[in-house]
Coordinates of C-alpha atoms in Angstrom, one line a residue:
M1 CA 10.5 6.9 17.0
Y2 CA 7.3 6.3 15.3
I3 CA 7.6 6.8 11.6
G4 CA 4.5 6.5 9.5
R5 CA 3.7 7.0 5.7
F6 CA 1.1 7.5 3.1
A7 CA 2.0 6.0 -0.3
P8 CA -0.5 6.8 -3.0
S9 CA -0.2 5.9 -6.6
P10 CA -0.5 8.7 -9.2
T11 CA -3.2 7.0 -11.2
G12 CA -5.7 9.9 -10.7
P13 CA -6.7 12.4 -8.0
L14 CA -7.4 11.6 -4.4
H15 CA -10.9 10.3 -3.9
F16 CA -12.8 10.0 -0.5
G17 CA -11.4 6.6 0.2
S18 CA -7.9 7.6 -0.3
L19 CA -8.4 10.6 1.7
V20 CA -9.6 8.4 4.6
A21 CA -6.5 6.2 4.3
A22 CA -4.3 9.4 4.3
L23 CA -6.1 10.8 7.4
A24 CA -6.0 7.6 9.4
S25 CA -2.3 7.4 8.8
W26 CA -1.6 11.0 9.5
L27 CA -3.6 10.9 12.8
D28 CA -1.9 7.9 14.1
A29 CA 1.6 9.3 13.5
R30 CA 0.7 12.6 15.1
R31 CA -0.9 11.0 18.1
H32 CA 2.3 9.0 18.6
G33 CA 4.4 12.2 18.3
G34 CA 5.9 10.8 15.1
R35 CA 6.8 11.6 11.7
W36 CA 4.6 11.2 8.7
L37 CA 6.4 10.6 5.3
L38 CA 5.0 10.7 1.8
R39 CA 5.8 8.4 -1.0
I40 CA 4.6 8.5 -4.6
E41 CA 4.4 5.0 -5.9
D42 CA 5.0 5.8 -9.5
L43 CA 6.1 2.4 -10.7
D44 CA 3.3 1.7 -13.3
P45 CA 3.7 4.3 -16.1
P46 CA 0.8 2.8 -18.2
R47 CA -1.6 3.5 -15.4
E48 CA -0.4 6.8 -14.4
V49 CA -2.2 10.1 -15.2
P50 CA 0.0 13.0 -16.1
G51 CA -0.2 15.7 -13.3
A52 CA -1.8 13.4 -10.8
A53 CA 1.2 13.2 -8.4
D54 CA 1.2 17.0 -8.0
A55 CA -2.6 17.1 -7.7
I56 CA -2.3 14.6 -4.8
L57 CA 0.3 16.9 -2.9
R58 CA -2.0 19.9 -3.4
T59 CA -5.0 18.1 -2.0
L60 CA -3.2 16.9 1.0
E61 CA -2.2 20.3 1.6
A62 CA -5.5 21.8 1.2
F63 CA -6.9 19.3 3.8
G64 CA -4.1 20.4 6.3
L65 CA -2.2 16.9 6.1
S66 CA 1.3 18.1 6.1
W67 CA 4.2 15.7 5.8
D68 CA 7.7 15.5 7.0
G69 CA 10.8 15.6 4.9
P70 CA 11.1 15.4 1.1
V71 CA 8.5 13.3 -1.0
L72 CA 10.0 10.0 -2.1
Y73 CA 9.2 8.9 -5.7
Q74 CA 9.7 5.2 -6.4
S75 CA 10.7 5.9 -10.0
S76 CA 13.9 7.3 -8.6
R77 CA 14.6 3.9 -6.8
L78 CA 15.0 1.4 -9.6
E79 CA 18.6 0.5 -8.8
T80 CA 17.5 -0.4 -5.3
Y81 CA 14.9 -2.8 -6.5
W82 CA 17.3 -4.4 -8.9
A83 CA 19.8 -4.9 -5.9
A84 CA 17.1 -6.6 -3.9
L85 CA 16.1 -8.8 -6.7
D86 CA 19.6 -9.8 -7.4
E87 CA 20.1 -10.6 -3.8
L88 CA 17.0 -12.8 -3.8
R89 CA 18.1 -14.5 -7.0
A90 CA 21.7 -15.2 -5.6
A91 CA 20.1 -16.9 -2.5
G92 CA 17.9 -19.1 -4.6
H93 CA 14.6 -17.4 -3.5
A94 CA 13.6 -16.0 -6.9
Y95 CA 13.4 -17.6 -10.3
D96 CA 12.3 -16.7 -14.0
C97 CA 8.8 -17.8 -15.0
G98 CA 7.8 -18.0 -18.6
C99 CA 4.1 -18.7 -18.1
T100 CA 1.1 -16.5 -19.4
R101 CA -1.8 -15.5 -17.3
R102 CA -3.9 -17.8 -19.3
E103 CA -1.7 -20.8 -18.7
I104 CA -1.7 -20.1 -15.0
A105 CA -5.5 -19.7 -15.0
E106 CA -5.9 -23.1 -16.6
A107 CA -3.5 -25.0 -14.3
G108 CA -3.7 -23.1 -11.0
Q109 CA -6.1 -23.7 -8.1
P110 CA -8.1 -20.8 -6.8
G111 CA -6.4 -18.7 -4.2
L112 CA -6.5 -15.6 -2.3
D113 CA -5.4 -13.4 -5.1
G114 CA -6.2 -15.3 -8.2
P115 CA -5.0 -18.6 -9.3
V116 CA -2.3 -20.2 -7.3
Y117 CA 0.9 -20.5 -9.5
P118 CA 1.3 -24.4 -10.2
G119 CA 5.1 -24.2 -10.1
T120 CA 5.7 -24.8 -13.8
C121 CA 9.0 -22.9 -13.9
R122 CA 10.2 -23.7 -10.4
A123 CA 12.8 -26.1 -11.5
G124 CA 13.7 -24.0 -14.5
L125 CA 12.2 -22.9 -17.7
P126 CA 10.6 -25.7 -19.6
P127 CA 11.8 -26.2 -23.2
G128 CA 10.3 -23.5 -25.6
K129 CA 9.4 -21.0 -22.8
A130 CA 11.3 -17.7 -22.7
P131 CA 11.6 -15.7 -19.3
R132 CA 8.8 -13.2 -18.6
A133 CA 8.2 -12.4 -15.0
V134 CA 10.3 -13.2 -11.9
R135 CA 8.6 -14.9 -9.0
L136 CA 9.5 -15.3 -5.3
R137 CA 10.0 -19.1 -4.2
T138 CA 7.6 -19.7 -1.3
E139 CA 7.8 -22.7 1.1
A140 CA 5.0 -24.3 3.2
G141 CA 4.5 -22.7 6.6
E142 CA 2.4 -20.0 8.0
I143 CA 3.3 -16.3 8.4
T144 CA 1.7 -14.9 11.5
F145 CA 1.3 -11.3 12.8
T146 CA -1.1 -9.3 14.9
D147 CA -2.8 -6.4 13.1
R148 CA -3.4 -3.5 15.5
M149 CA -7.1 -3.4 14.3
Q150 CA -7.9 -6.9 12.8
G151 CA -6.2 -8.9 15.4
P152 CA -4.2 -12.1 14.9
I153 CA -3.6 -13.0 11.2
R154 CA -2.3 -16.3 9.9
Q155 CA -1.5 -17.1 6.2
D156 CA 0.3 -20.0 4.5
V157 CA 1.6 -18.0 1.5
A158 CA 2.7 -21.1 -0.4
R159 CA -0.6 -22.7 -0.2
E160 CA -3.0 -19.7 -0.5
V161 CA -1.1 -17.5 -2.9
G162 CA 1.8 -19.6 -4.3
D163 CA 5.1 -18.3 -5.8
F164 CA 4.2 -14.6 -6.6
V165 CA 5.5 -12.0 -9.0
I166 CA 8.2 -9.7 -7.9
R167 CA 9.1 -8.4 -11.2
R168 CA 6.3 -8.3 -13.8
A169 CA 6.3 -9.6 -17.4
D170 CA 6.0 -6.0 -18.8
G171 CA 9.4 -5.3 -17.0
Y172 CA 8.1 -3.2 -14.1
F173 CA 8.8 -4.1 -10.5
A174 CA 5.9 -5.5 -8.6
Y175 CA 4.2 -3.6 -5.7
Q176 CA 5.1 -6.4 -3.1
L177 CA 9.0 -5.9 -3.6
A178 CA 9.0 -2.2 -4.1
V179 CA 6.9 -1.4 -1.0
V180 CA 9.0 -3.7 1.3
V181 CA 12.4 -2.1 0.2
D182 CA 11.0 1.4 0.4
D183 CA 9.5 0.9 3.9
A184 CA 12.9 -0.2 5.1
F185 CA 14.7 2.5 3.3
Q186 CA 12.4 5.3 4.9
G187 CA 12.7 3.6 8.3
I188 CA 8.9 3.1 8.6
T189 CA 8.0 1.6 11.9
H190 CA 4.1 1.7 11.6
V191 CA 1.9 1.0 8.4
V192 CA -1.6 2.2 8.5
R193 CA -3.7 1.5 5.4
G194 CA -6.8 0.0 4.1
A195 CA -8.1 -3.6 4.7
D196 CA -7.8 -4.3 1.0
L197 CA -4.1 -4.7 1.6
L198 CA -4.4 -7.1 4.6
D199 CA -4.0 -10.3 2.5
S200 CA -0.8 -8.9 1.0
T201 CA 0.9 -8.3 4.4
P202 CA 2.1 -11.8 4.8
R203 CA 3.7 -11.7 1.4
Q204 CA 5.5 -8.5 2.5
I205 CA 6.7 -10.0 5.8
L206 CA 8.0 -12.9 3.9
L207 CA 10.1 -10.7 1.7
Q208 CA 11.3 -8.6 4.8
R209 CA 12.6 -11.8 6.3
L210 CA 14.3 -13.1 3.3
L211 CA 15.9 -9.7 2.7
G212 CA 16.9 -9.1 6.4
L213 CA 14.6 -6.1 6.8
P214 CA 12.6 -4.9 9.8
T215 CA 8.9 -5.7 10.1
P216 CA 6.7 -2.6 10.8
A217 CA 3.6 -2.7 13.0
Y218 CA 0.4 -3.0 10.8
L219 CA -3.1 -1.6 11.1
H220 CA -5.5 -2.1 8.4
H221 CA -8.7 0.1 8.7
R222 CA -12.2 -0.6 7.1
L223 CA -12.7 0.5 3.6
V224 CA -15.0 3.1 2.2
L225 CA -17.6 1.2 0.0
T226 CA -19.9 2.1 -2.8
P227 CA -23.6 1.6 -2.5
E228 CA -23.1 -1.8 -4.2
G229 CA -20.6 -2.9 -1.7
E230 CA -17.5 -2.5 -3.8
K231 CA -14.2 -0.7 -2.5
L232 CA -14.5 3.0 -3.4
S233 CA -11.7 3.4 -6.0
K234 CA -10.7 4.8 -9.4
Q235 CA -11.9 1.6 -11.0
T236 CA -15.4 2.2 -9.4
H237 CA -15.3 5.8 -10.8
A238 CA -14.9 7.4 -7.6
P239 CA -14.9 11.3 -8.0
A240 CA -12.1 13.4 -6.7
V241 CA -12.4 15.0 -3.5
D242 CA -13.2 18.9 -3.7
D243 CA -10.1 20.5 -2.3
T244 CA -11.7 24.0 -2.8
N245 CA -14.1 23.5 0.3
P246 CA -12.2 20.9 2.3
V247 CA -13.9 21.3 5.8
P248 CA -17.1 19.4 5.2
T249 CA -15.4 16.4 3.5
L250 CA -12.7 16.4 6.2
I251 CA -15.4 16.1 8.9
R252 CA -17.1 13.4 6.9
A253 CA -13.8 11.4 6.7
L254 CA -13.2 11.9 10.5
E255 CA -16.8 10.6 11.0
F256 CA -16.1 7.5 9.0
L257 CA -13.0 6.8 11.1
G258 CA -15.1 7.2 14.4
E259 CA -13.2 10.4 15.4
P260 CA -14.6 13.2 17.5
V261 CA -15.6 16.0 15.1
P262 CA -16.6 19.6 15.7
R263 CA -19.7 21.2 14.4
P264 CA -19.1 22.7 11.1
A265 CA -20.1 26.1 12.4
D266 CA -17.3 26.1 15.0
V267 CA -14.3 25.7 12.5
R268 CA -13.2 27.6 9.5
S269 CA -10.2 25.7 8.3
P270 CA -9.0 22.1 8.1
E271 CA -6.3 23.0 10.6
E272 CA -8.9 24.0 13.1
V273 CA -10.7 20.7 12.5
L274 CA -7.6 18.7 13.0
D275 CA -6.6 20.7 16.0
H276 CA -10.0 19.9 17.5
V277 CA -9.5 16.2 16.8
M278 CA -5.9 16.1 18.3
N279 CA -7.1 17.9 21.5
S280 CA -10.0 15.5 21.8
T281 CA -10.1 11.9 23.2
G282 CA -9.9 9.6 20.1
P283 CA -11.1 6.2 19.6

């Protein structure tokens, strides 16, 4: 069975870019006759906005994007992340790191996601350093997969990213570890998300292999950009979508995805818009 998901972070209300991501995932799941799950990735309390999680749920409902089963909150899953971290440590795949960002920036070579970690603590904490973050030990060799939209992808994680953080210096678990553990827990078979996460996927596949977890099929769609060419996001001050009049915005999101859309005069509700799309020949 196809099982997809949408996993927003409650750092603010849904903007147009995140609506497109939710819609792309929802459509793919429904066209495959599958289930569409919702996960709130609330693992970064300093960045979370009070009430944002509930606002996200209300907005999805207003746009007709219904989900299956209960919502999963990552904040309820900390024991599971600890268990995965302990497993990686026991197998020698994870180690403590005492380096600061400044030290890494000064010693690391440029990589895909900032400076490549130079391996300072790989053989153990140097004298005078206290443990801060926990890193995954990477080894040379390419991770390869075929993205359903982007095609064949190859990445040497050790060379292009380096030993990456799986538990942050502030004590919170890193996205890469939590997303892998939760995708497996929810039985996710297909991940549909924005192309900004394409470079993270080899890291997640590496973690899946080390933890003995299945690898979903991935599809990374193009991003909604600002007029300046930046990703539309909370950091670029993207406004919240208007869920009091959802039909025009829903049609615009479908047009962005290249979907067949009805004339606004022919539909009165998001459900009618989505029914039109599901009954038409998609891209």
